[in-house]
Amino acid sequence: MNKVAFVTVASFLTQRKIQLQSAGDSQHIYYKLKSREEHLADALQNEYDVIIVGGGATGAGVSLACANRGLKSIVLESKDYASGASSKSTKLVHGGVRYMQQVFQLSEKNRMEKWELVAESLRERSNFLSMCSYLTQDFPTLIPCTNLFDLGYYYFGSLIYHCVYLYYQTGGHTFKPPRIVGKEEIQQHFKYAKCNYGVIYYDGQFNDARMVQELLVTSSLKGQNMANYVEVKGLLKNEQNKIVGVQAFDKIGQKQFQIKGKCVVNATGGWADNLRLMDDPTVSKRIVSVAGSHLTMPQKYGSRHWGYLIPKTNDGRVLYMVPWQGNMIMGTTERKLENPTHDPTVSHEEYMWLLKSFCDEFTVDASEAARDVKSKWCGVRPLVYSSNALSTKEVSRTHEIEVSKSGLISVMGGKWTIFRLMGEQTVDKVQELIGNKQKRIENLPKLVGDWTQFDHRKEIQIMMKMFDLPQSYAAYFLTTYGDRAYDVLKLIYENPENKESLHPQFPHTVGEVLYQIRYEQARKPEDILFRRTRLGFLDQNAIFTVYEKVFQIMAKELKWSDKFQQQFLKENFEYIRKLEF
């Protein structure tokens, strides 16, 4: 970190009254975070440089980029942070091996676009992992091969993939080169695999919804504001028809108010066209909504350390099977949605296709595999119209930034891996629009949980000793919150009631839920079950066990009346029920 960046971060730490305390051989920063109510109070008093509509990966990335340029911003999310596609990804930080393969296909019409997308993504892949070590990791992925031609083809392709990464690398995390593996090594990781040999290449993995939370917390500590469950009802314009703010509605407090700002960024993902049409009813739609479905399977079907990539399924798609939080997740499908909803369900056809593709690749009993499915989920991913030919597997994930005549900046398309780049490029447009020339404070800002640059193994041991935790629980808190884990554990251990477990098979406690309500703006049980923790994505049967307990914790902490509780259950429990198999 350079001197200017250090002074700036130190200033923010002082302003937020963060206390540095010593514990044994390690020093821990205890962060004082704003509540949702404090953020909303700021919104009524401030005039912002940037109002960001959308609290997913793109909006959170723009918020951090604003903080890194000294701009004042607020994020407004109509539902919960990362409640859309940003929490429902395949959890990969990758360059896009599919696009690399398409570059060399004779029938490919957009060869250079695909090449640039791979190069851009591979460069950002290193940056991504360097920003947040505790939520990310690199991991090997196996491409299975059944003959020597395929082995040579995929090894050569993986080698080019690695060489492109080396050529465009500008620093950050480093990745190992690809290698060939035989049946004996494959069987050590995938005992049900049919292949005799394969190719190992390396990509990145992360915890998507927690990444959004850490981005927002970091931005908050750097002076930015944010509020979930605040819907933008209208755009405020001056006599020159330029945007000067938004008309907002707080769904929790049931209050309508105005927020003033120099420009508005549309980071609403699959619903970007709605805000574009609000700004100008004559514009053409640009977004293609695609449903991507996943299944969670027990770890016994996969590897604890390796991913598995089927490069070409029976209908020409790519299918990943990756280890994640003690399970294996499998996905993704691509189904075009004519009328997308915020929480689409996994269709029966997709469910059966995923299971069939899995059973075709492994020697497993289909009925047993179906019984073992632990969770299923589907997210709406936004692709940008580039032509009328819309076979979704051929539509790339390139992003576009559009500036309307009134000053609405819409960020469309893209993918998780390049969120940082999209944020920086969006703020470039913001600065052009408002006439601001502030340079970046840091080239690659670290997220809050990495500010103390701790040693993971050493910190786990310290945590185990300080709080008498089993190793798996200490690892969970560290890889979820980074250095903020001490804040969470401090709240858990300050009261015996806070230590009560939510579920015997998971490390979540009453105290963790309280922390997520007070400092991470959780306002509904599903915010806790699906996004602050990942319980709903790991074991959907478990959420039926803990839903009522989480509901009661929230009702007590947020002082819900009996009438409100009854109405809330009536409106929201159906959201959980529709996930039943």
Coordinates of C-alpha atoms in Angstrom, one line a residue:
M1 CA 0.0 0.0 0.0
N2 CA 1.5 3.4 -1.0
K3 CA 1.8 6.3 1.5
V4 CA -1.2 8.2 0.2
A5 CA -3.4 5.1 0.4
F6 CA -2.2 4.3 3.9
V7 CA -2.9 7.8 5.2
T8 CA -6.4 7.7 3.6
V9 CA -7.3 4.3 5.2
A10 CA -5.9 5.4 8.5
S11 CA -8.0 8.5 8.4
F12 CA -11.2 6.4 7.8
L13 CA -10.3 4.1 10.6
T14 CA -9.9 7.1 13.0
Q15 CA -13.2 8.6 11.8
R16 CA -15.1 5.3 12.4
K17 CA -13.5 5.0 15.9
I18 CA -12.0 1.6 15.2
Q19 CA -10.1 0.3 18.2
L20 CA -6.9 -1.7 17.8
Q21 CA -6.5 -4.3 20.5
S22 CA -3.8 -6.9 21.2
A23 CA -4.5 -10.6 21.9
G24 CA -1.6 -12.9 22.5
D25 CA 0.8 -12.9 19.5
S26 CA -1.8 -11.3 17.2
Q27 CA -3.4 -7.8 16.9
H28 CA -7.0 -7.5 15.9
I29 CA -8.9 -4.5 14.6
Y30 CA -12.5 -4.2 16.0
Y31 CA -14.6 -2.4 13.4
K32 CA -17.5 -0.1 14.4
L33 CA -20.0 -0.4 11.5
K34 CA -23.0 1.7 10.8
S35 CA -26.5 0.3 11.1
R36 CA -29.0 0.4 8.3
E37 CA -30.8 3.2 10.1
E38 CA -27.6 5.3 10.3
H39 CA -27.1 4.8 6.6
L40 CA -30.6 6.0 5.8
A41 CA -30.2 9.0 8.2
D42 CA -27.1 10.0 6.2
A43 CA -29.1 9.6 2.9
L44 CA -31.5 12.3 4.1
Q45 CA -28.7 14.8 4.8
N46 CA -26.2 14.2 2.1
E47 CA -26.0 15.1 -1.6
Y48 CA -24.1 12.4 -3.4
D49 CA -21.8 12.4 -6.3
V50 CA -23.2 9.0 -7.3
I51 CA -26.5 7.2 -6.6
I52 CA -26.0 3.5 -7.4
V53 CA -29.2 1.6 -8.0
G54 CA -28.6 -2.2 -7.5
G55 CA -26.8 -3.9 -4.7
G56 CA -25.3 -6.9 -6.4
A57 CA -21.8 -7.6 -7.7
T58 CA -21.9 -4.6 -10.1
G59 CA -23.3 -2.1 -7.7
A60 CA -21.0 -3.1 -4.9
G61 CA -18.0 -2.9 -7.3
V62 CA -19.0 0.6 -8.4
S63 CA -19.4 1.6 -4.7
L64 CA -15.8 0.5 -3.9
A65 CA -14.5 2.2 -7.1
C66 CA -16.2 5.5 -5.9
A67 CA -14.5 5.2 -2.5
N68 CA -11.2 4.6 -4.3
R69 CA -11.7 7.9 -6.2
G70 CA -12.8 10.0 -3.3
L71 CA -16.4 10.2 -4.5
K72 CA -19.4 10.1 -2.2
S73 CA -21.9 7.4 -3.2
I74 CA -25.0 5.5 -1.9
V75 CA -26.1 2.0 -3.0
L76 CA -29.9 1.5 -3.1
E77 CA -31.2 -2.1 -3.4
S78 CA -34.9 -2.8 -3.7
K79 CA -34.6 -6.3 -2.2
D80 CA -31.6 -7.7 -0.3
Y81 CA -28.0 -7.3 -1.3
A82 CA -27.0 -10.1 -3.8
S83 CA -30.5 -11.5 -3.7
G84 CA -30.4 -11.9 -7.5
A85 CA -27.8 -13.6 -9.7
S86 CA -24.9 -12.4 -7.6
S87 CA -25.6 -15.1 -4.9
K88 CA -26.6 -17.8 -7.4
S89 CA -23.4 -18.2 -9.5
T90 CA -21.2 -21.3 -9.9
K91 CA -18.8 -19.7 -7.4
L92 CA -16.0 -19.5 -10.1
V93 CA -13.5 -16.8 -10.7
H94 CA -12.4 -17.8 -14.2
G95 CA -11.3 -16.6 -17.7
G96 CA -13.9 -18.7 -19.6
V97 CA -12.5 -21.9 -21.1
R98 CA -15.6 -22.1 -23.3
Y99 CA -14.7 -18.8 -24.9
M100 CA -11.1 -19.9 -25.4
Q101 CA -12.4 -23.0 -27.2
Q102 CA -14.6 -20.9 -29.4
V103 CA -11.7 -18.7 -30.4
F104 CA -10.3 -21.7 -32.4
Q105 CA -13.5 -22.9 -33.9
L106 CA -13.7 -22.3 -37.7
S107 CA -17.4 -21.3 -37.4
E108 CA -16.8 -18.6 -34.8
K109 CA -17.8 -15.2 -36.1
N110 CA -16.8 -13.1 -33.1
R111 CA -13.3 -14.5 -32.6
M112 CA -11.6 -11.3 -31.4
E113 CA -14.4 -10.5 -29.0
K114 CA -14.0 -13.9 -27.4
W115 CA -10.2 -13.5 -27.2
E116 CA -10.5 -10.1 -25.6
L117 CA -13.1 -11.4 -23.1
V118 CA -10.7 -14.3 -22.1
A119 CA -7.7 -12.0 -21.7
E120 CA -9.7 -9.4 -19.7
S121 CA -11.1 -12.1 -17.4
L122 CA -7.8 -13.8 -16.8
R123 CA -6.2 -10.5 -15.9
E124 CA -9.0 -9.7 -13.5
R125 CA -9.0 -13.3 -12.1
S126 CA -5.6 -12.5 -10.4
N127 CA -6.8 -9.2 -9.2
F128 CA -10.0 -10.8 -7.7
L129 CA -8.1 -13.3 -5.6
S130 CA -5.6 -10.7 -4.5
M131 CA -8.3 -8.3 -3.2
C132 CA -9.8 -10.8 -0.8
S133 CA -7.8 -13.9 0.2
Y134 CA -10.2 -15.1 2.9
L135 CA -13.2 -15.6 0.6
T136 CA -11.2 -16.9 -2.4
Q137 CA -8.8 -19.7 -3.4
D138 CA -7.4 -21.2 -6.5
F139 CA -8.2 -24.8 -7.2
P140 CA -7.4 -27.5 -9.9
T141 CA -10.2 -28.5 -12.3
L142 CA -10.1 -31.9 -14.2
I143 CA -11.1 -32.1 -17.8
P144 CA -11.8 -35.8 -18.3
C145 CA -10.6 -37.5 -21.5
T146 CA -11.5 -40.8 -23.0
N147 CA -8.9 -40.9 -25.8
L148 CA -5.5 -39.6 -26.6
F149 CA -6.8 -37.1 -29.2
D150 CA -9.0 -35.4 -26.6
L151 CA -6.1 -35.5 -24.1
G152 CA -3.8 -33.6 -26.5
Y153 CA -6.5 -31.2 -27.6
Y154 CA -7.5 -30.2 -24.0
Y155 CA -3.9 -30.1 -22.8
F156 CA -2.9 -27.8 -25.6
G157 CA -6.0 -25.6 -25.1
S158 CA -5.3 -25.4 -21.3
L159 CA -1.7 -24.5 -22.0
I160 CA -2.8 -21.6 -24.3
Y161 CA -5.3 -20.6 -21.6
H162 CA -2.4 -20.4 -19.1
C163 CA -0.1 -18.6 -21.5
V164 CA -2.7 -15.9 -22.2
Y165 CA -2.9 -15.5 -18.4
L166 CA 0.9 -15.1 -18.2
Y167 CA 1.0 -12.7 -21.0
Y168 CA -1.7 -10.4 -19.7
Q169 CA -0.8 -10.8 -16.0
T170 CA -0.1 -7.5 -14.2
G171 CA 0.6 -8.9 -10.8
G172 CA -1.6 -10.3 -8.1
H173 CA -2.3 -14.0 -7.4
T174 CA -0.3 -16.5 -9.4
F175 CA -1.7 -19.8 -10.9
K176 CA 0.0 -23.1 -11.7
P177 CA 0.4 -24.4 -15.3
P178 CA -1.8 -27.3 -16.5
R179 CA -0.7 -30.9 -16.3
I180 CA -1.8 -34.4 -17.5
V181 CA -3.1 -36.9 -14.9
G182 CA -3.7 -40.6 -15.1
K183 CA -6.5 -42.9 -13.8
E184 CA -4.9 -43.7 -10.4
E185 CA -4.7 -40.0 -9.4
I186 CA -8.2 -39.3 -10.8
Q187 CA -9.6 -42.1 -8.7
Q188 CA -8.2 -40.6 -5.6
H189 CA -10.4 -37.6 -6.1
F190 CA -13.4 -38.9 -8.1
K191 CA -13.9 -42.6 -7.3
Y192 CA -17.0 -42.8 -9.6
A193 CA -15.3 -41.2 -12.6
K194 CA -15.2 -43.3 -15.8
C195 CA -12.3 -41.6 -17.5
N196 CA -8.8 -43.1 -17.7
Y197 CA -6.9 -39.8 -18.0
G198 CA -7.4 -36.1 -18.1
V199 CA -6.0 -32.6 -17.9
I200 CA -5.8 -30.4 -14.8
Y201 CA -5.9 -26.7 -15.2
Y202 CA -6.3 -24.0 -12.5
D203 CA -9.0 -21.3 -11.9
G204 CA -10.4 -19.5 -8.9
Q205 CA -13.3 -20.0 -6.5
F206 CA -15.1 -17.7 -4.1
N207 CA -18.2 -17.2 -1.8
D208 CA -20.3 -14.9 -4.0
A209 CA -23.0 -13.5 -1.6
R210 CA -20.4 -12.9 1.1
M211 CA -18.2 -11.2 -1.4
V212 CA -20.9 -8.6 -2.0
Q213 CA -21.2 -8.1 1.7
E214 CA -17.5 -7.6 2.2
L215 CA -17.4 -5.1 -0.7
L216 CA -20.2 -3.1 0.8
V217 CA -18.7 -3.2 4.4
T218 CA -15.3 -2.0 3.0
S219 CA -17.0 0.8 1.1
S220 CA -19.0 1.8 4.2
L221 CA -15.7 2.0 6.3
K222 CA -14.4 4.3 3.5
G223 CA -17.3 6.7 3.9
Q224 CA -19.9 5.3 1.5
N225 CA -23.6 4.7 2.3
M226 CA -25.9 1.8 1.4
A227 CA -29.4 0.6 2.2
N228 CA -31.3 -2.5 1.2
Y229 CA -35.1 -2.8 0.8
V230 CA -35.1 0.7 -0.7
E231 CA -36.9 0.9 -4.1
V232 CA -36.3 3.7 -6.6
K233 CA -39.7 4.8 -7.7
G234 CA -38.7 7.6 -10.0
L235 CA -35.8 9.8 -11.3
L236 CA -35.6 13.5 -10.4
K237 CA -34.7 15.8 -13.3
N238 CA -34.0 19.5 -13.6
E239 CA -35.2 22.0 -16.2
Q240 CA -32.5 20.8 -18.6
N241 CA -33.9 17.2 -18.3
K242 CA -30.7 16.1 -16.4
I243 CA -31.0 13.6 -13.6
V244 CA -30.4 15.2 -10.2
G245 CA -31.6 12.5 -7.8
V246 CA -34.1 9.7 -7.2
Q247 CA -37.5 9.3 -5.5
A248 CA -37.0 6.4 -3.1
F249 CA -39.3 4.2 -0.9
D250 CA -38.1 2.4 2.2
K251 CA -40.0 -0.9 2.2
I252 CA -39.0 -1.6 5.9
G253 CA -39.9 1.8 7.3
Q254 CA -42.8 2.4 4.8
K255 CA -41.5 5.9 4.0
Q256 CA -41.0 7.8 0.8
F257 CA -38.2 10.3 0.4
Q258 CA -35.8 12.0 -2.1
I259 CA -32.1 11.5 -2.4
K260 CA -30.1 14.1 -4.3
G261 CA -27.1 13.2 -6.5
K262 CA -25.1 14.4 -9.4
C263 CA -25.6 11.2 -11.4
V264 CA -27.3 7.8 -11.2
V265 CA -25.7 4.5 -12.0
N266 CA -28.1 1.7 -13.2
A267 CA -26.5 -1.5 -11.8
T268 CA -29.7 -3.6 -11.7
G269 CA -28.5 -6.6 -13.7
G270 CA -31.3 -8.4 -15.3
W271 CA -33.7 -5.5 -14.6
A272 CA -31.5 -2.8 -16.2
D273 CA -34.1 -2.2 -18.9
N274 CA -36.7 -1.2 -16.3
L275 CA -34.6 1.8 -15.1
R276 CA -33.6 2.7 -18.7
L277 CA -37.3 2.8 -19.6
M278 CA -38.1 4.9 -16.5
D279 CA -35.5 7.4 -17.8
D280 CA -36.6 7.3 -21.4
P281 CA -39.7 5.3 -22.5
T282 CA -38.6 5.3 -26.1
V283 CA -35.4 3.2 -25.7
S284 CA -35.1 -0.3 -27.0
K285 CA -34.6 -3.2 -24.6
R286 CA -31.0 -4.5 -24.4
I287 CA -31.2 -7.3 -21.8
V288 CA -31.6 -11.0 -22.5
S289 CA -32.5 -12.8 -19.3
V290 CA -31.1 -16.3 -18.9
A291 CA -31.9 -18.7 -16.1
G292 CA -28.9 -20.6 -14.7
S293 CA -29.7 -23.6 -12.5
H294 CA -27.5 -25.5 -10.0
L295 CA -27.8 -28.6 -7.7
T296 CA -25.9 -29.2 -4.5
M297 CA -24.7 -32.8 -4.0
P298 CA -22.9 -34.5 -1.1
Q299 CA -19.1 -34.4 -1.1
K300 CA -19.0 -38.2 -1.6
Y301 CA -19.7 -37.7 -5.3
G302 CA -16.8 -35.4 -5.9
S303 CA -13.5 -34.2 -4.6
R304 CA -12.7 -32.0 -1.6
H305 CA -10.1 -30.2 -3.7
W306 CA -10.6 -30.7 -7.4
G307 CA -13.3 -29.4 -9.7
Y308 CA -14.6 -31.4 -12.7
L309 CA -15.5 -29.9 -16.1
I310 CA -17.5 -31.6 -18.7
P311 CA -16.5 -29.5 -21.8
K312 CA -19.3 -30.7 -24.0
T313 CA -22.6 -32.2 -22.8
N314 CA -25.0 -34.0 -25.0
D315 CA -26.5 -30.7 -26.2
G316 CA -23.1 -28.9 -26.5
R317 CA -23.1 -27.0 -23.2
V318 CA -20.4 -26.8 -20.5
L319 CA -21.1 -28.4 -17.1
Y320 CA -19.0 -27.7 -13.9
M321 CA -18.9 -29.8 -10.7
V322 CA -17.0 -28.0 -8.1
P323 CA -16.3 -28.5 -4.3
W324 CA -17.8 -25.8 -2.2
Q325 CA -18.2 -25.6 1.6
G326 CA -18.0 -29.4 2.2
N327 CA -20.4 -30.2 -0.7
M328 CA -20.3 -30.4 -4.5
I329 CA -22.2 -28.0 -6.6
M330 CA -23.2 -28.7 -10.2
G331 CA -24.2 -26.3 -12.9
T332 CA -25.1 -24.4 -14.8
T333 CA -27.9 -24.5 -17.3
E334 CA -28.9 -21.8 -19.7
R335 CA -32.6 -21.2 -20.3
K336 CA -33.9 -18.0 -21.9
L337 CA -36.6 -16.3 -19.9
E338 CA -39.3 -14.3 -21.6
N339 CA -40.8 -12.9 -18.4
P340 CA -38.1 -13.2 -15.7
T341 CA -38.9 -13.2 -12.0
H342 CA -36.5 -12.3 -9.2
D343 CA -36.5 -15.8 -7.8
P344 CA -37.0 -18.3 -10.6
T345 CA -37.3 -22.0 -9.7
V346 CA -35.3 -24.8 -11.2
S347 CA -37.5 -26.4 -13.9
H348 CA -38.2 -30.1 -13.9
E349 CA -36.4 -30.3 -17.3
E350 CA -33.3 -28.6 -16.0
Y351 CA -33.3 -30.7 -12.8
M352 CA -33.5 -34.0 -14.8
W353 CA -30.9 -32.8 -17.4
L354 CA -28.4 -32.0 -14.6
L355 CA -28.9 -35.3 -13.0
K356 CA -28.7 -37.2 -16.3
S357 CA -25.5 -35.4 -17.4
F358 CA -24.0 -36.2 -14.0
C359 CA -25.0 -39.9 -14.2
D360 CA -23.7 -40.2 -17.8
E361 CA -20.3 -39.1 -16.6
F362 CA -20.0 -41.1 -13.4
T363 CA -20.8 -44.7 -12.4
V364 CA -23.6 -43.9 -9.9
D365 CA -27.1 -45.0 -9.5
A366 CA -29.5 -42.4 -10.9
S367 CA -32.2 -42.9 -8.2
E368 CA -29.7 -42.7 -5.4
A369 CA -28.2 -39.5 -6.8
A370 CA -31.7 -38.0 -7.1
R371 CA -32.4 -38.8 -3.4
D372 CA -29.0 -37.3 -2.4
V373 CA -29.7 -33.8 -3.9
K374 CA -29.4 -31.4 -1.0
S375 CA -30.3 -28.1 -2.6
K376 CA -31.3 -26.5 -5.9
W377 CA -31.3 -22.9 -7.0
C378 CA -31.7 -20.7 -10.1
G379 CA -30.6 -17.2 -10.8
V380 CA -31.4 -14.7 -13.6
R381 CA -28.2 -13.6 -15.5
P382 CA -28.2 -10.6 -17.8
L383 CA -26.8 -10.9 -21.3
V384 CA -26.7 -7.9 -23.7
Y385 CA -28.4 -8.0 -27.0
S386 CA -25.8 -7.9 -29.8
S387 CA -27.8 -9.6 -32.6
N388 CA -31.1 -11.4 -33.2
A389 CA -29.4 -14.8 -33.1
L390 CA -30.0 -15.8 -29.5
S391 CA -28.8 -19.3 -28.8
T392 CA -27.9 -18.4 -25.3
K393 CA -24.7 -20.5 -25.3
E394 CA -23.4 -18.2 -28.1
V395 CA -24.2 -14.9 -26.4
S396 CA -21.0 -13.7 -24.7
R397 CA -20.7 -12.1 -21.3
T398 CA -19.1 -8.9 -22.5
H399 CA -20.4 -5.8 -20.7
E400 CA -21.5 -2.4 -22.0
I401 CA -21.7 1.0 -20.3
E402 CA -24.4 3.3 -21.7
V403 CA -24.8 6.9 -20.9
S404 CA -28.3 8.4 -21.7
K405 CA -29.0 12.0 -22.7
S406 CA -30.2 12.7 -19.2
G407 CA -27.1 11.3 -17.6
L408 CA -28.3 7.8 -16.5
I409 CA -25.2 5.5 -16.6
S410 CA -26.3 1.9 -17.2
V411 CA -23.9 -1.0 -16.7
M412 CA -25.1 -4.1 -18.6
G413 CA -23.9 -7.6 -18.9
G414 CA -20.5 -8.8 -17.7
K415 CA -19.8 -11.5 -15.1
W416 CA -18.6 -11.8 -11.5
T417 CA -14.9 -12.2 -12.4
I418 CA -14.6 -8.7 -13.9
F419 CA -16.7 -6.9 -11.3
R420 CA -13.8 -4.7 -10.3
L421 CA -13.0 -3.7 -13.9
M422 CA -16.7 -2.9 -14.6
G423 CA -16.8 -0.7 -11.4
E424 CA -13.6 1.2 -12.4
Q425 CA -14.8 1.8 -16.0
T426 CA -18.2 2.9 -14.7
V427 CA -16.6 5.5 -12.4
D428 CA -14.5 6.7 -15.4
K429 CA -17.8 7.5 -17.1
V430 CA -19.1 9.1 -13.8
Q431 CA -16.1 11.4 -13.6
E432 CA -16.5 12.4 -17.3
L433 CA -20.1 13.3 -16.6
I434 CA -19.7 15.3 -13.4
G435 CA -16.3 16.8 -14.3
N436 CA -14.3 15.1 -11.5
K437 CA -10.6 14.2 -12.1
Q438 CA -9.7 12.6 -8.8
K439 CA -7.2 9.7 -9.4
R440 CA -7.3 6.3 -7.7
I441 CA -6.1 6.2 -4.1
E442 CA -5.0 2.6 -4.5
N443 CA -4.4 0.5 -7.6
L444 CA -5.9 -2.6 -6.0
P445 CA -7.8 -1.9 -2.8
K446 CA -7.9 -4.8 -0.3
L447 CA -11.2 -5.7 1.3
V448 CA -11.8 -5.1 5.0
G449 CA -11.1 -8.6 6.2
D450 CA -7.7 -8.5 4.6
W451 CA -6.6 -5.1 6.0
T452 CA -4.4 -6.7 8.7
Q453 CA -2.8 -9.1 6.2
F454 CA -3.1 -12.0 8.6
D455 CA -1.6 -15.5 8.3
H456 CA -4.5 -17.9 7.9
R457 CA -3.1 -21.0 9.6
K458 CA -1.7 -19.0 12.5
E459 CA -4.9 -17.0 12.9
I460 CA -7.0 -20.2 13.0
Q461 CA -4.9 -21.5 15.9
I462 CA -5.2 -18.2 17.8
M463 CA -9.0 -18.2 17.3
M464 CA -9.3 -21.8 18.5
K465 CA -7.3 -20.9 21.7
M466 CA -9.1 -17.6 22.4
F467 CA -12.7 -18.8 21.9
D468 CA -12.2 -22.6 22.6
L469 CA -13.5 -23.4 19.1
P470 CA -13.0 -26.6 17.0
Q471 CA -10.8 -26.1 14.0
S472 CA -13.6 -26.4 11.5
Y473 CA -15.6 -23.6 13.3
A474 CA -12.5 -21.3 13.5
A475 CA -11.9 -21.9 9.8
Y476 CA -15.5 -21.1 9.0
F477 CA -15.5 -17.7 10.8
L478 CA -12.1 -16.7 9.3
T479 CA -13.0 -17.7 5.7
T480 CA -16.4 -15.9 6.0
Y481 CA -15.4 -12.7 7.7
G482 CA -11.6 -12.5 7.5
D483 CA -10.3 -10.3 10.3
R484 CA -13.9 -9.2 11.2
A485 CA -14.4 -12.7 12.6
Y486 CA -13.2 -11.4 16.0
D487 CA -16.1 -8.9 16.0
V488 CA -18.6 -11.7 15.4
L489 CA -17.1 -14.0 18.0
K490 CA -16.9 -11.2 20.5
L491 CA -20.7 -10.7 20.2
I492 CA -21.3 -14.5 20.3
Y493 CA -19.3 -14.9 23.5
E494 CA -20.5 -11.8 25.4
N495 CA -23.7 -13.6 26.3
P496 CA -24.4 -17.3 27.0
E497 CA -27.6 -17.1 25.0
N498 CA -25.7 -15.9 21.9
K499 CA -23.7 -19.2 21.8
E500 CA -26.9 -21.3 21.1
S501 CA -26.5 -23.2 17.9
L502 CA -29.0 -22.9 15.1
H503 CA -28.3 -26.4 13.7
P504 CA -26.1 -29.2 15.0
Q505 CA -24.4 -29.7 11.7
F506 CA -23.5 -26.1 11.0
P507 CA -21.4 -23.5 13.0
H508 CA -24.1 -20.8 13.0
T509 CA -25.3 -19.3 16.3
V510 CA -27.7 -16.8 17.7
G511 CA -24.9 -14.3 18.1
E512 CA -23.9 -14.5 14.5
V513 CA -27.5 -13.8 13.4
L514 CA -27.5 -10.8 15.8
Y515 CA -24.3 -9.5 14.2
Q516 CA -25.8 -9.9 10.7
I517 CA -28.9 -8.0 11.7
R518 CA -27.1 -5.1 13.4
Y519 CA -24.2 -4.6 11.1
E520 CA -25.0 -6.4 7.8
Q521 CA -28.6 -5.1 7.4
A522 CA -30.3 -8.5 7.4
R523 CA -34.0 -7.8 7.7
K524 CA -35.7 -11.1 6.7
P525 CA -34.9 -14.7 7.6
E526 CA -34.0 -15.5 4.0
D527 CA -31.3 -12.8 4.2
I528 CA -29.7 -14.8 6.9
L529 CA -30.3 -18.3 5.5
F530 CA -29.3 -17.7 1.9
R531 CA -26.9 -14.7 1.8
R532 CA -25.3 -13.9 5.2
T533 CA -24.9 -17.6 5.8
R534 CA -25.1 -20.0 2.8
L535 CA -27.3 -22.6 4.6
G536 CA -30.1 -22.5 2.0
F537 CA -27.6 -23.3 -0.8
L538 CA -25.9 -26.1 1.1
D539 CA -28.9 -28.0 2.7
Q540 CA -32.4 -26.8 2.0
N541 CA -33.9 -29.3 4.4
A542 CA -31.9 -27.7 7.2
I543 CA -33.5 -24.3 6.7
F544 CA -36.9 -25.8 7.6
T545 CA -35.3 -26.7 10.9
V546 CA -33.9 -23.3 11.7
Y547 CA -36.3 -20.9 9.9
E548 CA -38.6 -20.4 13.0
K549 CA -35.6 -19.9 15.3
V550 CA -34.1 -17.2 13.0
F551 CA -37.5 -15.6 12.7
Q552 CA -37.9 -15.4 16.5
I553 CA -34.4 -13.9 16.9
M554 CA -35.2 -11.2 14.3
A555 CA -38.6 -10.5 15.8
K556 CA -37.0 -9.9 19.2
E557 CA -34.1 -7.9 17.9
L558 CA -36.1 -5.7 15.5
K559 CA -39.1 -5.4 17.9
W560 CA -41.7 -6.8 15.6
S561 CA -45.3 -6.6 16.9
D562 CA -47.5 -9.8 17.0
K563 CA -49.6 -8.4 14.1
F564 CA -46.5 -7.7 12.0
Q565 CA -45.1 -11.2 12.7
Q566 CA -48.3 -12.9 11.5
Q567 CA -48.4 -10.8 8.4
F568 CA -44.8 -11.4 7.7
L569 CA -45.0 -15.1 8.0
K570 CA -48.0 -15.2 5.7
E571 CA -46.2 -13.2 3.0
N572 CA -42.7 -14.7 3.3
F573 CA -42.8 -18.3 4.3
E574 CA -44.1 -19.2 0.9
Y575 CA -40.7 -18.1 -0.4
I576 CA -39.1 -20.9 1.6
R577 CA -41.8 -23.5 0.9
K578 CA -41.4 -23.3 -2.9
L579 CA -37.9 -24.6 -2.5
E580 CA -39.1 -28.0 -1.2
F581 CA -38.4 -31.0 -3.4

